[in-house]
PDB file of C-alpha atoms and ligand atoms in Angstrom:
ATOM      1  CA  UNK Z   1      55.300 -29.598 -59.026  1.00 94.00           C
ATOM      2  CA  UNK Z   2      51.489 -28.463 -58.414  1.00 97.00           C
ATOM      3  CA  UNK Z   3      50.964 -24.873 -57.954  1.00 98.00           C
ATOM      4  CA  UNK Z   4      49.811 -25.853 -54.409  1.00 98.00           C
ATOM      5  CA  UNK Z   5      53.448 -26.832 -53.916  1.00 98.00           C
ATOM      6  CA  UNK Z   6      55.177 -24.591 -55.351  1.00 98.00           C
ATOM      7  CA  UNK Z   7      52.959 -22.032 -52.955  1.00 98.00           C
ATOM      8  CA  UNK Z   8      54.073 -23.542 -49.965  1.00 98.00           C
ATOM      9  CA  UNK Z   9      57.766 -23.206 -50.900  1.00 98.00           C
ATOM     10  CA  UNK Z  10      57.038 -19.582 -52.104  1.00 98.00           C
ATOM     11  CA  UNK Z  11      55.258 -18.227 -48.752  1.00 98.00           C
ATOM     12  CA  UNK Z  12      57.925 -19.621 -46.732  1.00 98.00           C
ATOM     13  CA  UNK Z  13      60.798 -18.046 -48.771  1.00 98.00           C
ATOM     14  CA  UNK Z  14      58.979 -15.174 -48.374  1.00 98.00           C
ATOM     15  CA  UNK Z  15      58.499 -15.507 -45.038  1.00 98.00           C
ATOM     16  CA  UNK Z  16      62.286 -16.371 -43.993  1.00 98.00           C
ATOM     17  CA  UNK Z  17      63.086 -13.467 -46.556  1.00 97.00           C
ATOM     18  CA  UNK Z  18      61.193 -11.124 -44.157  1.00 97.00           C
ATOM     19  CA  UNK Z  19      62.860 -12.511 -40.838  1.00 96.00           C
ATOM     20  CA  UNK Z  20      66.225 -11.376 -42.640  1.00 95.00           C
ATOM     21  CA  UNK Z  21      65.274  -7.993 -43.586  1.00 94.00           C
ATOM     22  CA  UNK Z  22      63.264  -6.893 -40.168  1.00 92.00           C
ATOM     23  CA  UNK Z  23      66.667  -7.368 -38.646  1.00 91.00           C
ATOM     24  CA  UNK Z  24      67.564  -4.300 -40.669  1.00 88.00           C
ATOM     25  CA  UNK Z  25      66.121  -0.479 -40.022  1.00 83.00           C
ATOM     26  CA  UNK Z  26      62.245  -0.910 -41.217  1.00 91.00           C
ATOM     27  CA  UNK Z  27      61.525   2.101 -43.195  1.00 92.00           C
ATOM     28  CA  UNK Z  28      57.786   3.414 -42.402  1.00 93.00           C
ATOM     29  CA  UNK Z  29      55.713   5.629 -44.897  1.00 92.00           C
ATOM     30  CA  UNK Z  30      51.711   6.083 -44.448  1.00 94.00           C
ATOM     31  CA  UNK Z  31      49.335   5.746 -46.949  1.00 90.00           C
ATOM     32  CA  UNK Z  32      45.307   7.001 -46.600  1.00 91.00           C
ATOM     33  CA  UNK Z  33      45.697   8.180 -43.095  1.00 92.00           C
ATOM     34  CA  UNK Z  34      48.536   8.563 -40.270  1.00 92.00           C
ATOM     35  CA  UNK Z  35      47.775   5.022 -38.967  1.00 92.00           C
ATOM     36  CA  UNK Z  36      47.600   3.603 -42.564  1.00 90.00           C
ATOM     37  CA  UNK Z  37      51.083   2.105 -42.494  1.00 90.00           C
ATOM     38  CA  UNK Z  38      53.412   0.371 -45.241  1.00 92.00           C
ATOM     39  CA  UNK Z  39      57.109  -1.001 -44.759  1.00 91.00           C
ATOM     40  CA  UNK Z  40      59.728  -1.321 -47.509  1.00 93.00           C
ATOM     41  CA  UNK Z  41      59.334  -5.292 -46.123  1.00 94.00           C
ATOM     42  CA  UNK Z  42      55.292  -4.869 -47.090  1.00 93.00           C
ATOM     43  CA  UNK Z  43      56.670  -3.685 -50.782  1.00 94.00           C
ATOM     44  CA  UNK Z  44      60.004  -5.878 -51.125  1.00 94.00           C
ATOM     45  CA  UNK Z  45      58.112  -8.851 -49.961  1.00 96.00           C
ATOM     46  CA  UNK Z  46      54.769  -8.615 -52.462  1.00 96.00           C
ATOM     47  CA  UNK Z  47      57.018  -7.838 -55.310  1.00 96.00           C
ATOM     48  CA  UNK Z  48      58.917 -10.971 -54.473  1.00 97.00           C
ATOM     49  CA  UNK Z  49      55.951 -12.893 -54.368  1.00 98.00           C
ATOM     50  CA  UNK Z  50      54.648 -11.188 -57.464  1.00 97.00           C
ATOM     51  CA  UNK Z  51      58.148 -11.828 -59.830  1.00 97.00           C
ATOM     52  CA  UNK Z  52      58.388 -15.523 -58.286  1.00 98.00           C
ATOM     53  CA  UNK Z  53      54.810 -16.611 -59.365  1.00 98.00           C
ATOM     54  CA  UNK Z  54      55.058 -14.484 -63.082  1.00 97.00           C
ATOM     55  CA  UNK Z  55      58.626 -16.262 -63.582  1.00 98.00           C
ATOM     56  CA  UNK Z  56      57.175 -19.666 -63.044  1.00 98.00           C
ATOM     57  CA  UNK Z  57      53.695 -19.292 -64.354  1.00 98.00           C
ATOM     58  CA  UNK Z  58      53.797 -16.278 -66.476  1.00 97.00           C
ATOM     59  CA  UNK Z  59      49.735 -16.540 -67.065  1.00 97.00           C
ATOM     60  CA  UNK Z  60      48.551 -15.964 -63.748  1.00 97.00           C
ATOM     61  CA  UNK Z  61      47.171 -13.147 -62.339  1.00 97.00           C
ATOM     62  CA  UNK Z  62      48.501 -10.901 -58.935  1.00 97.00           C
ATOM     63  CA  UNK Z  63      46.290  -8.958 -56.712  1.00 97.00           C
ATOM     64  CA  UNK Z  64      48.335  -7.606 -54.341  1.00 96.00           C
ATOM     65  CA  UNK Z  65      47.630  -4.957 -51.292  1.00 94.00           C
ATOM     66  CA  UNK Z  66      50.649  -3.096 -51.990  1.00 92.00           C
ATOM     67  CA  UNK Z  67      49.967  -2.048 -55.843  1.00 91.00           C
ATOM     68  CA  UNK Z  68      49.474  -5.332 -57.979  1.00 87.00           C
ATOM     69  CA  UNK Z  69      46.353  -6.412 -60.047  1.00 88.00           C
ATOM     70  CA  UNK Z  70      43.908  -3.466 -58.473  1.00 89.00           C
ATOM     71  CA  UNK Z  71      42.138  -2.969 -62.146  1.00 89.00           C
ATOM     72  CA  UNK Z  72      41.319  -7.186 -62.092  1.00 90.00           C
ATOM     73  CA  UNK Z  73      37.714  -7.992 -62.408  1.00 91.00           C
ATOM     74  CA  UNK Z  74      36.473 -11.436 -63.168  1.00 85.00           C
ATOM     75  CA  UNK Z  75      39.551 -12.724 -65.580  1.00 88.00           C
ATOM     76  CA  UNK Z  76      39.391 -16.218 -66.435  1.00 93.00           C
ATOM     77  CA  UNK Z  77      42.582 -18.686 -65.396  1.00 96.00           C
ATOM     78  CA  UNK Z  78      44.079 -18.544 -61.994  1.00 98.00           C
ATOM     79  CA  UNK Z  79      44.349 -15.600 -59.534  1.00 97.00           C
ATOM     80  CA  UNK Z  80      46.762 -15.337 -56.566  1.00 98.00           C
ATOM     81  CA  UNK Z  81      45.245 -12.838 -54.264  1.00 98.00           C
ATOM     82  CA  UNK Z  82      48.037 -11.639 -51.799  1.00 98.00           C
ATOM     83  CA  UNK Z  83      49.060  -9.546 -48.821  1.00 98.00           C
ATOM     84  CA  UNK Z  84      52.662  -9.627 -48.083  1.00 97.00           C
ATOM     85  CA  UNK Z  85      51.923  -8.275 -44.657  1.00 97.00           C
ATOM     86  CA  UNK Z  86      48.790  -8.634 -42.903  1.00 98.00           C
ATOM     87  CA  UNK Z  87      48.753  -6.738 -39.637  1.00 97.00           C
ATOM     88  CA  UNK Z  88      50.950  -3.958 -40.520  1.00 96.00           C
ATOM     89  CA  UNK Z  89      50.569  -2.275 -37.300  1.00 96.00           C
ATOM     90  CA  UNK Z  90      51.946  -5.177 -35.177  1.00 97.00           C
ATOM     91  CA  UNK Z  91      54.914  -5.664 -37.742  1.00 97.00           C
ATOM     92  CA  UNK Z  92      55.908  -1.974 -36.941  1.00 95.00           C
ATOM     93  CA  UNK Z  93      55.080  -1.608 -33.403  1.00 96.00           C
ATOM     94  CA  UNK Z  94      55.139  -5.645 -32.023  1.00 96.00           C
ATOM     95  CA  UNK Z  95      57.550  -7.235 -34.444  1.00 96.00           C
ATOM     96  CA  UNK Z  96      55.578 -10.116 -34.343  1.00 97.00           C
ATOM     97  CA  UNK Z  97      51.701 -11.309 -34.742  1.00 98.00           C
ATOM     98  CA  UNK Z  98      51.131 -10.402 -38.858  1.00 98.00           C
ATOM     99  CA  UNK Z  99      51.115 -12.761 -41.897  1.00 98.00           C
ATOM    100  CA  UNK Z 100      51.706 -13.013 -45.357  1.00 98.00           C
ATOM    101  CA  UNK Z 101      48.657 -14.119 -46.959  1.00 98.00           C
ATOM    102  CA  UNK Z 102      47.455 -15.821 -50.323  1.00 98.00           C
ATOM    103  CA  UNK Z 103      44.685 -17.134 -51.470  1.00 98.00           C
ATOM    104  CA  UNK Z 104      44.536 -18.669 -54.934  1.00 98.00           C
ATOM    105  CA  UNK Z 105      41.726 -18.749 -57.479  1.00 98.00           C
ATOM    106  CA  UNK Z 106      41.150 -21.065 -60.579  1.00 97.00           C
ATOM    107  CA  UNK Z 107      38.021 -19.707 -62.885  1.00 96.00           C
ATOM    108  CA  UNK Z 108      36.712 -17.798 -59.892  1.00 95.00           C
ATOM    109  CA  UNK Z 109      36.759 -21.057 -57.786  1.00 97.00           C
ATOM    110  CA  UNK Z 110      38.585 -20.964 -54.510  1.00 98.00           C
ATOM    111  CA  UNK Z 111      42.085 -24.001 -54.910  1.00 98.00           C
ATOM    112  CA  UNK Z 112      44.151 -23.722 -52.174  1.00 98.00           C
ATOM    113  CA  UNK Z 113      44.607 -20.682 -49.395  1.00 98.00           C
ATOM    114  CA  UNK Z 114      48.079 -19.255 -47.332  1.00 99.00           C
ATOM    115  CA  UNK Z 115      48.251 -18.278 -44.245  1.00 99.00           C
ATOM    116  CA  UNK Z 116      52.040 -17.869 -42.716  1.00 98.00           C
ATOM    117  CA  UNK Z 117      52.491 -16.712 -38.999  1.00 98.00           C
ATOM    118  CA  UNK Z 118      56.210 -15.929 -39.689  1.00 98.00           C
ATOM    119  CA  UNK Z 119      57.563 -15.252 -36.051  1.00 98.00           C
ATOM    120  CA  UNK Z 120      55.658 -18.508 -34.751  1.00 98.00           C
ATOM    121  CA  UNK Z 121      56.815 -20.078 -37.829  1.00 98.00           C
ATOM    122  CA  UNK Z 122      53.348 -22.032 -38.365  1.00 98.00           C
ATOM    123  CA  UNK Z 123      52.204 -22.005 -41.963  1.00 98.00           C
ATOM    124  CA  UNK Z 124      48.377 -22.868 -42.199  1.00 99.00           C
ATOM    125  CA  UNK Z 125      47.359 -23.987 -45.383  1.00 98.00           C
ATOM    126  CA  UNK Z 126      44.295 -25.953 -47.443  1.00 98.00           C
ATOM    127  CA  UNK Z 127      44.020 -27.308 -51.189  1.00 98.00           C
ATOM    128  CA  UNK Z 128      40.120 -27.339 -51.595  1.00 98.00           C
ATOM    129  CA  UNK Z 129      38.929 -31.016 -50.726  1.00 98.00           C
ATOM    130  CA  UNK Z 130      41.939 -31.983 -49.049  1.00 98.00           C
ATOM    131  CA  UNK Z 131      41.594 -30.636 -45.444  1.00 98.00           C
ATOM    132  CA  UNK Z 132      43.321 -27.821 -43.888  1.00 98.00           C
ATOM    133  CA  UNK Z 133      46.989 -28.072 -41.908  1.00 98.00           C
ATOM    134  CA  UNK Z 134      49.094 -26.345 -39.466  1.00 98.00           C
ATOM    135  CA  UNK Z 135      52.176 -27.187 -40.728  1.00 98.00           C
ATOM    136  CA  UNK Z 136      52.320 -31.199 -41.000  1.00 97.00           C
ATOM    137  CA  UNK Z 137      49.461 -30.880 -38.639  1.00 98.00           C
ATOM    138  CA  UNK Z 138      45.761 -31.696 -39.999  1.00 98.00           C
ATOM    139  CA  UNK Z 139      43.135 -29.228 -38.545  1.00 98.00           C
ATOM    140  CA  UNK Z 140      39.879 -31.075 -37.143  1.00 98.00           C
ATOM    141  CA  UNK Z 141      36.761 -30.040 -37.874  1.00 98.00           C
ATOM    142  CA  UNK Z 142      35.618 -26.605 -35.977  1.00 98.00           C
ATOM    143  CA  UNK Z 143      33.137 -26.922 -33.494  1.00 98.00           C
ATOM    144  CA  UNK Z 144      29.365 -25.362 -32.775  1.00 98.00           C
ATOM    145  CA  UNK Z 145      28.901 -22.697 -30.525  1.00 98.00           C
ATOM    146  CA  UNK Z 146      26.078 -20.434 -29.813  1.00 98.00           C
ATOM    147  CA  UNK Z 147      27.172 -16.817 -29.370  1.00 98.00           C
ATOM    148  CA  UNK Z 148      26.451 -16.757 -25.401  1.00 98.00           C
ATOM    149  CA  UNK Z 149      29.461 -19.434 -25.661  1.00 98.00           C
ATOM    150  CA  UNK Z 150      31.722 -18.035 -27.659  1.00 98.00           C
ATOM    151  CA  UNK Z 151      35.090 -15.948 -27.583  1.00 98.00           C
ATOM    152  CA  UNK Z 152      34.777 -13.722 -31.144  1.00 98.00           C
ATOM    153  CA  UNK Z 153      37.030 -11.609 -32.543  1.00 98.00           C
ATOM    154  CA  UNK Z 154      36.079  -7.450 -33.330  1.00 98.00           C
ATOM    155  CA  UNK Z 155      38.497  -4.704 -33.214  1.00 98.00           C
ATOM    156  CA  UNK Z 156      37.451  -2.462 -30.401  1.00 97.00           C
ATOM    157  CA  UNK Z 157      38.001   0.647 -32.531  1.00 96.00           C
ATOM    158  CA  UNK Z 158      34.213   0.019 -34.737  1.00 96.00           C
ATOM    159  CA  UNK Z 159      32.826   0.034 -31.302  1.00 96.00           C
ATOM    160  CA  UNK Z 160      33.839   3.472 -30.954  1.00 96.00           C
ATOM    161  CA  UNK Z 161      31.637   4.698 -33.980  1.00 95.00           C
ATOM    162  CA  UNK Z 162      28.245   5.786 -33.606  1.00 93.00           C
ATOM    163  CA  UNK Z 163      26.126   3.336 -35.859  1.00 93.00           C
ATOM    164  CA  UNK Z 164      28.810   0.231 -36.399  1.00 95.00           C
ATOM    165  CA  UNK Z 165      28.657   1.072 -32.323  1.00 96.00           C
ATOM    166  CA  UNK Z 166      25.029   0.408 -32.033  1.00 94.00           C
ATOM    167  CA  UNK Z 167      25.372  -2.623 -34.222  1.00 96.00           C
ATOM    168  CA  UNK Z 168      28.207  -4.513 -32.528  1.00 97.00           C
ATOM    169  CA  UNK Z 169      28.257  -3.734 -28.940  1.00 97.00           C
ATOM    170  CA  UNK Z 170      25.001  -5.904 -28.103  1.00 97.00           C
ATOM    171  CA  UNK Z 171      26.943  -8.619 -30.147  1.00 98.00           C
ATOM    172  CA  UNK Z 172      30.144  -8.404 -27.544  1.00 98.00           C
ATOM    173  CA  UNK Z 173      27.532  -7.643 -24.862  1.00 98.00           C
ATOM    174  CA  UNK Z 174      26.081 -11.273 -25.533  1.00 98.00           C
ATOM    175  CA  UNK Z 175      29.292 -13.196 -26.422  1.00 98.00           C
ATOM    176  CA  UNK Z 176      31.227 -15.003 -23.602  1.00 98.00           C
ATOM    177  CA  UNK Z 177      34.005 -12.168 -24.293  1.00 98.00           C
ATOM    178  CA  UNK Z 178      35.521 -10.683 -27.337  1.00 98.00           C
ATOM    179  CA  UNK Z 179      39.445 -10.195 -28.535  1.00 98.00           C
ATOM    180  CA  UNK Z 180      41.181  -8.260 -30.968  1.00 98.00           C
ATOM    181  CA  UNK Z 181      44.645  -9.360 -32.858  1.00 98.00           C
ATOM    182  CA  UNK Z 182      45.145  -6.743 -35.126  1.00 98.00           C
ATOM    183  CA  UNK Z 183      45.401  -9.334 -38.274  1.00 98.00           C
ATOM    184  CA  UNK Z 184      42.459 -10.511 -40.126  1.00 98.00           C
ATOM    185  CA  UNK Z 185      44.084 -13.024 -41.619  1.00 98.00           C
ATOM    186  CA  UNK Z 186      45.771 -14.662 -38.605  1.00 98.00           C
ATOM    187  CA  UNK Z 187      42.134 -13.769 -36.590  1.00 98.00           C
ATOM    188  CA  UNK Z 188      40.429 -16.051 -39.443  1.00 99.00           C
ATOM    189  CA  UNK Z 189      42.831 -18.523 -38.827  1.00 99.00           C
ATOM    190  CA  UNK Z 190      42.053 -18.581 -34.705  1.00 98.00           C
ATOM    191  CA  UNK Z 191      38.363 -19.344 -36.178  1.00 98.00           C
ATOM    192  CA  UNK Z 192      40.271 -22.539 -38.034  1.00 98.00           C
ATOM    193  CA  UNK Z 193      41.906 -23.769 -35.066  1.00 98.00           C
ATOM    194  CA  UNK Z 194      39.245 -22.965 -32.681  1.00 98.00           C
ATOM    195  CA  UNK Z 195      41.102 -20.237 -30.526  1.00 98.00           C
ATOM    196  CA  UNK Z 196      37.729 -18.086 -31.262  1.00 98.00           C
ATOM    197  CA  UNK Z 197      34.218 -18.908 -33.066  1.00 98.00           C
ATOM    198  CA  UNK Z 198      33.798 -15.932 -34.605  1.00 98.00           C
ATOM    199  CA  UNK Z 199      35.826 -12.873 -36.213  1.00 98.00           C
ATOM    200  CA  UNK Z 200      33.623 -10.124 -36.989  1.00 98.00           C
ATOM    201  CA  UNK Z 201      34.458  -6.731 -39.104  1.00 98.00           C
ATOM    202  CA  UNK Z 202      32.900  -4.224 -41.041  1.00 97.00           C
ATOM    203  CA  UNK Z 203      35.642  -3.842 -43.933  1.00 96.00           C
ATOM    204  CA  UNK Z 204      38.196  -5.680 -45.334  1.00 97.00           C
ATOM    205  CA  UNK Z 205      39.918  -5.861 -48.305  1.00 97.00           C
ATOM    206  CA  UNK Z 206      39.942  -9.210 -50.492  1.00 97.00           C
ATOM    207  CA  UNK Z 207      43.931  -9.469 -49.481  1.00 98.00           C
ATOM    208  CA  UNK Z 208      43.169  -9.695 -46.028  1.00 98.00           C
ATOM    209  CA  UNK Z 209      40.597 -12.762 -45.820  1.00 98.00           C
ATOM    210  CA  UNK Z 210      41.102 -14.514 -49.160  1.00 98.00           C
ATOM    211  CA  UNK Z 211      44.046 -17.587 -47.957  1.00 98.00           C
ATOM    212  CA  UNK Z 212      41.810 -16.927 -44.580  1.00 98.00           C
ATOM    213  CA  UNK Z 213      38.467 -18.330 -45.807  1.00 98.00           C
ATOM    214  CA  UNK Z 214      39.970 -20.873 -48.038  1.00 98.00           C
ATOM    215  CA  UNK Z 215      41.593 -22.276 -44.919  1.00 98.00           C
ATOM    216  CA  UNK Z 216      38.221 -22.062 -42.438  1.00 98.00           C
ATOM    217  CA  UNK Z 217      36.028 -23.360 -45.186  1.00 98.00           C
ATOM    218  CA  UNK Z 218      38.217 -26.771 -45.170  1.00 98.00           C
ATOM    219  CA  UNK Z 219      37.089 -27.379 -41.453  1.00 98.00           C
ATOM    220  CA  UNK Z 220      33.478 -26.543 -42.245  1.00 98.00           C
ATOM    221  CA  UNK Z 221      33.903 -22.563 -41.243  1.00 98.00           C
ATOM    222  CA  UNK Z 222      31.455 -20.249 -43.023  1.00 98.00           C
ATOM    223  CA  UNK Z 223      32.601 -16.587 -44.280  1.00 98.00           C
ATOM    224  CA  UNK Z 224      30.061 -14.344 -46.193  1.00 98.00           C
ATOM    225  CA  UNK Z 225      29.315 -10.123 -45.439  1.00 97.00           C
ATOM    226  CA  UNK Z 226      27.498  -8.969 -42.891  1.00 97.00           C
ATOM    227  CA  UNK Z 227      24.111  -9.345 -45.409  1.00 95.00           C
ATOM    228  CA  UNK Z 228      25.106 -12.888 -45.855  1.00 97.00           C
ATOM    229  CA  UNK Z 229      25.914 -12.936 -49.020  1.00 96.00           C
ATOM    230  CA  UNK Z 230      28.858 -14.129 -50.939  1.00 97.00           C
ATOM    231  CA  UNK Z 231      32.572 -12.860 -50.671  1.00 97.00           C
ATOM    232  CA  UNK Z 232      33.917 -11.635 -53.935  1.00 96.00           C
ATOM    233  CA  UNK Z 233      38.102 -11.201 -54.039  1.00 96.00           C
ATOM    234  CA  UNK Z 234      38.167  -8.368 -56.395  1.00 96.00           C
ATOM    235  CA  UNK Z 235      36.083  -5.458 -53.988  1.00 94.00           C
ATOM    236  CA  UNK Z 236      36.374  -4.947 -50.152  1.00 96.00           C
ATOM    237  CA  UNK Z 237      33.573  -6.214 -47.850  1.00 96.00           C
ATOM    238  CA  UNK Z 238      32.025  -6.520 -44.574  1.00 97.00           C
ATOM    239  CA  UNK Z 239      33.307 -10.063 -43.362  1.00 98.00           C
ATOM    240  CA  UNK Z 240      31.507 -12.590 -40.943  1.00 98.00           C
ATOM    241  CA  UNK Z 241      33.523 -15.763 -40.050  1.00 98.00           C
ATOM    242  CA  UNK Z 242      32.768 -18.252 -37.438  1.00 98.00           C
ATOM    243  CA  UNK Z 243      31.725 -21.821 -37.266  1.00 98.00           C
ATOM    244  CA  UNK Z 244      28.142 -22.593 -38.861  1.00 98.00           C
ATOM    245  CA  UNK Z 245      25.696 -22.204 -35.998  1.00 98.00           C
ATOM    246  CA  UNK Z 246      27.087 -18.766 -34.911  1.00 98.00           C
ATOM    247  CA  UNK Z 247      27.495 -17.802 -38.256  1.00 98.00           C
ATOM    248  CA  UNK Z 248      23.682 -18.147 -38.849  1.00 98.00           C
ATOM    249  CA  UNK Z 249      22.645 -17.070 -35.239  1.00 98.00           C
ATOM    250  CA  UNK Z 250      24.704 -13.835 -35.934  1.00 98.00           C
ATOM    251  CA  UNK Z 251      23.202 -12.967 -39.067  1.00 97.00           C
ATOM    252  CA  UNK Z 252      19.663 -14.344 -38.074  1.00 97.00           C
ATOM    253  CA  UNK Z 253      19.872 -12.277 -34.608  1.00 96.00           C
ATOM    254  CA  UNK Z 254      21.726  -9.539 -35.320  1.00 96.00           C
ATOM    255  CA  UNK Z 255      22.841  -8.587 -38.991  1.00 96.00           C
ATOM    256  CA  UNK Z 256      19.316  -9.189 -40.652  1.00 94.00           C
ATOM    257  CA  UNK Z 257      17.403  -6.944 -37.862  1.00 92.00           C
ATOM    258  CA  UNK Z 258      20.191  -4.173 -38.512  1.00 92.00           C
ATOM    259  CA  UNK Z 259      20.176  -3.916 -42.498  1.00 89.00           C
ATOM    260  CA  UNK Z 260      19.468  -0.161 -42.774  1.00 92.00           C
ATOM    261  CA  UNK Z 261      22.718   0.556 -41.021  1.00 93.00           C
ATOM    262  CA  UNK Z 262      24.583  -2.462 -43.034  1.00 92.00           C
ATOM    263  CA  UNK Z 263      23.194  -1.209 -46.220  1.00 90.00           C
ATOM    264  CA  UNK Z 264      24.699   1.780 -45.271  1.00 91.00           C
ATOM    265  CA  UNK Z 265      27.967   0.150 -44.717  1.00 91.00           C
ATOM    266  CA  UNK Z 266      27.653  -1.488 -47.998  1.00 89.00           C
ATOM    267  CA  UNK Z 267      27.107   2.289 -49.582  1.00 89.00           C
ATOM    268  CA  UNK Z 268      30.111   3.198 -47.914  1.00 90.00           C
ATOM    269  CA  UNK Z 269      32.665   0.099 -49.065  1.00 89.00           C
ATOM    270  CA  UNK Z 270      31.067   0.761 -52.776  1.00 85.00           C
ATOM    271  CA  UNK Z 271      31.800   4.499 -52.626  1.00 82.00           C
ATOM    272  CA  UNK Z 272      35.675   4.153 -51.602  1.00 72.00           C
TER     273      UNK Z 272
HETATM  274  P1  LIG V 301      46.864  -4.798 -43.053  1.00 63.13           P
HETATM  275  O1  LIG V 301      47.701  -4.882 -41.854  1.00 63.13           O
HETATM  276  O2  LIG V 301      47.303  -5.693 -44.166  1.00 63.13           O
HETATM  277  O3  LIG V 301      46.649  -3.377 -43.518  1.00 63.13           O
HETATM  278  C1  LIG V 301      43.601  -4.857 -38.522  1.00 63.13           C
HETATM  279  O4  LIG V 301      42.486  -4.923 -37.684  1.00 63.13           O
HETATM  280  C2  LIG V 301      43.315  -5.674 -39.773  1.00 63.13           C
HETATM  281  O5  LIG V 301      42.512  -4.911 -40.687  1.00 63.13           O
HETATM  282  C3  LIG V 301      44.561  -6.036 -40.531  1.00 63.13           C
HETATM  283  O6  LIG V 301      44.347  -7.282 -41.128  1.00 63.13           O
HETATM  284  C4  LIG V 301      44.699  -4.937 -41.561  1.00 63.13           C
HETATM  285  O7  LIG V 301      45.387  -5.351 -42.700  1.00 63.13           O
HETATM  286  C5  LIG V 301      43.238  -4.677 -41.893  1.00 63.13           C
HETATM  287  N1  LIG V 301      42.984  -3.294 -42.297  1.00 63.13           N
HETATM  288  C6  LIG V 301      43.548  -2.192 -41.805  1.00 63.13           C
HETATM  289  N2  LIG V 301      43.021  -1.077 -42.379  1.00 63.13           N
HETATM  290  C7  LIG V 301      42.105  -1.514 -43.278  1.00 63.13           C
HETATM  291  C8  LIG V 301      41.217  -0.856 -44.202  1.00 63.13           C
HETATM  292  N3  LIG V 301      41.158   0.468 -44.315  1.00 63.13           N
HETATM  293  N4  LIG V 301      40.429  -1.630 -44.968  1.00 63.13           N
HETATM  294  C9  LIG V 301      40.486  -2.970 -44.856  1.00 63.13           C
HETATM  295  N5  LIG V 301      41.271  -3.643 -44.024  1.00 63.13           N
HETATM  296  C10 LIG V 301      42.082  -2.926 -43.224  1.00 63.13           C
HETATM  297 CA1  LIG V 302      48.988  -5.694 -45.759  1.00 63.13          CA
END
């Protein structure tokens, strides 16, 4: 069995592993902040992940939101880079619309990326070279927009803020209309499928869009920070993903013309 394989199976154990235990009384806790939220199901589920993969492949590496792998820094061989829940919030309050999320690394190089939407029961995933599926399903190719024609993704709540404020609200201002999901993972999979050209946010940790990008770069998606430059799975970034064209006309047209307040941003994400 390949370790793309023997991903698939292991997401969607996972995944019918959480169905089973939501049915039960969730037990909350918060973490950095009253609205930082984490489930026994966000711990049970990454540690099954975690044991599964070291049983079978005991030379791999874990990053995982909830407490695996956080001292990893460029190790050689392959890296799994997983969040058991993406979208916390909307487990808690919705019950539905998160993810469990993995994204897995051979000598730095992206292989293959995860993205399961449990409740909806559609696992999107991509080896490198090989296309990216819904299920059975191949994805086609994303189209080109230009951002006066698109639908992007933002969380309202950076619009609130003073200078992230300043920098995104002429960005929704010029879109076609904007939307917010409350998972990065499953909102870089709507870029995938086409639901929206663009998902747009100033932090994120590698957990959250590493299966993501794998996925959107298999149906010629782009992801980089804000500055354009590369994503790297072991620190938390600013994250652009869309579909080429936008992806350059928001960096040409907006990111580049705002770098004192993204270098800022940048000072920030280092500092935490
Ligand atoms: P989580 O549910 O795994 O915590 C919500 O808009 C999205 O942002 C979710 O994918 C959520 O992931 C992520 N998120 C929430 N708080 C975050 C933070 N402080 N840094 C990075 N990502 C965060
Ligand atoms: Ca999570």
């Amino acid at each position: 069995m390949t370790v793309y394989e023997f991903a698939k199976g292991l997401i969607l154990e996972a995944g019918n592993n959480v169905k089973k235990i939501m049915k039960e009384d969730i037990e909350i806790e918060t973490k950095s902040n009253p609205n930082d939220l984490v489930t026994n199901v966000d711990k049970a589920t990454e540690n099954y992940i975690f044991e599964n993969i070291l049983k079978t492949y005991p030379n791999h590496h874990v990053i995982g939101e909830e407490g695996h792998g956080h001292d990893l820094n460029n190790v050689t061989g392959v890296v799994w880079v997983v969040d058991p829940i993406d979208g916390t919030l909307n487990f808690v309050h919705q019950k539905e619309n998160f993810a469990i999320s993995i994204g897995i690394y051979n000598d730095g190089q992206p292989y293959a990326g995860f993205v399961y939407d449990v409740m909806n029961d559609a696992l999107y995933h991509a080896k490198v070279g090989e296309g990216a599926f819904e299920n059975e399903n191949r994805l086609p190719e994303i189209k080109s927009t230009t951002l006066s024609t698109s639908i992007i993704g933002i969380n309202p709540n950076w619009l609130t803020k003073p200078r992230l404020g300043e920098l995104f609200k002429p960005i929704v201002e010029e879109s076609r209309s904007a939307r917010a999901y409350g998972s990065a993972a499953l909102e870089i999979i709507h870029v995938a499928t086409g639901k929206l050209a663009g998902y747009i946010t100033p932090r994120l940790q590698p957990w959250d869009f590493a299966g993501g990008h794998i996925i959107l770069n298999e149906v010629g998606g782009k992801g980089t920070d804000l500055m354009g430059d590369a994503l790297s799975i072991y620190e938390p970034s600013s994250i652009v993903m869309a579909n080429k064209q936008l992806h350059a006309e928001l960096i040409e047209q907006h990111f580049q013309k705002n770098n004192e307040i993204i270098g800022l941003l940048q000072q920030r994400l280092k500092n935490k």
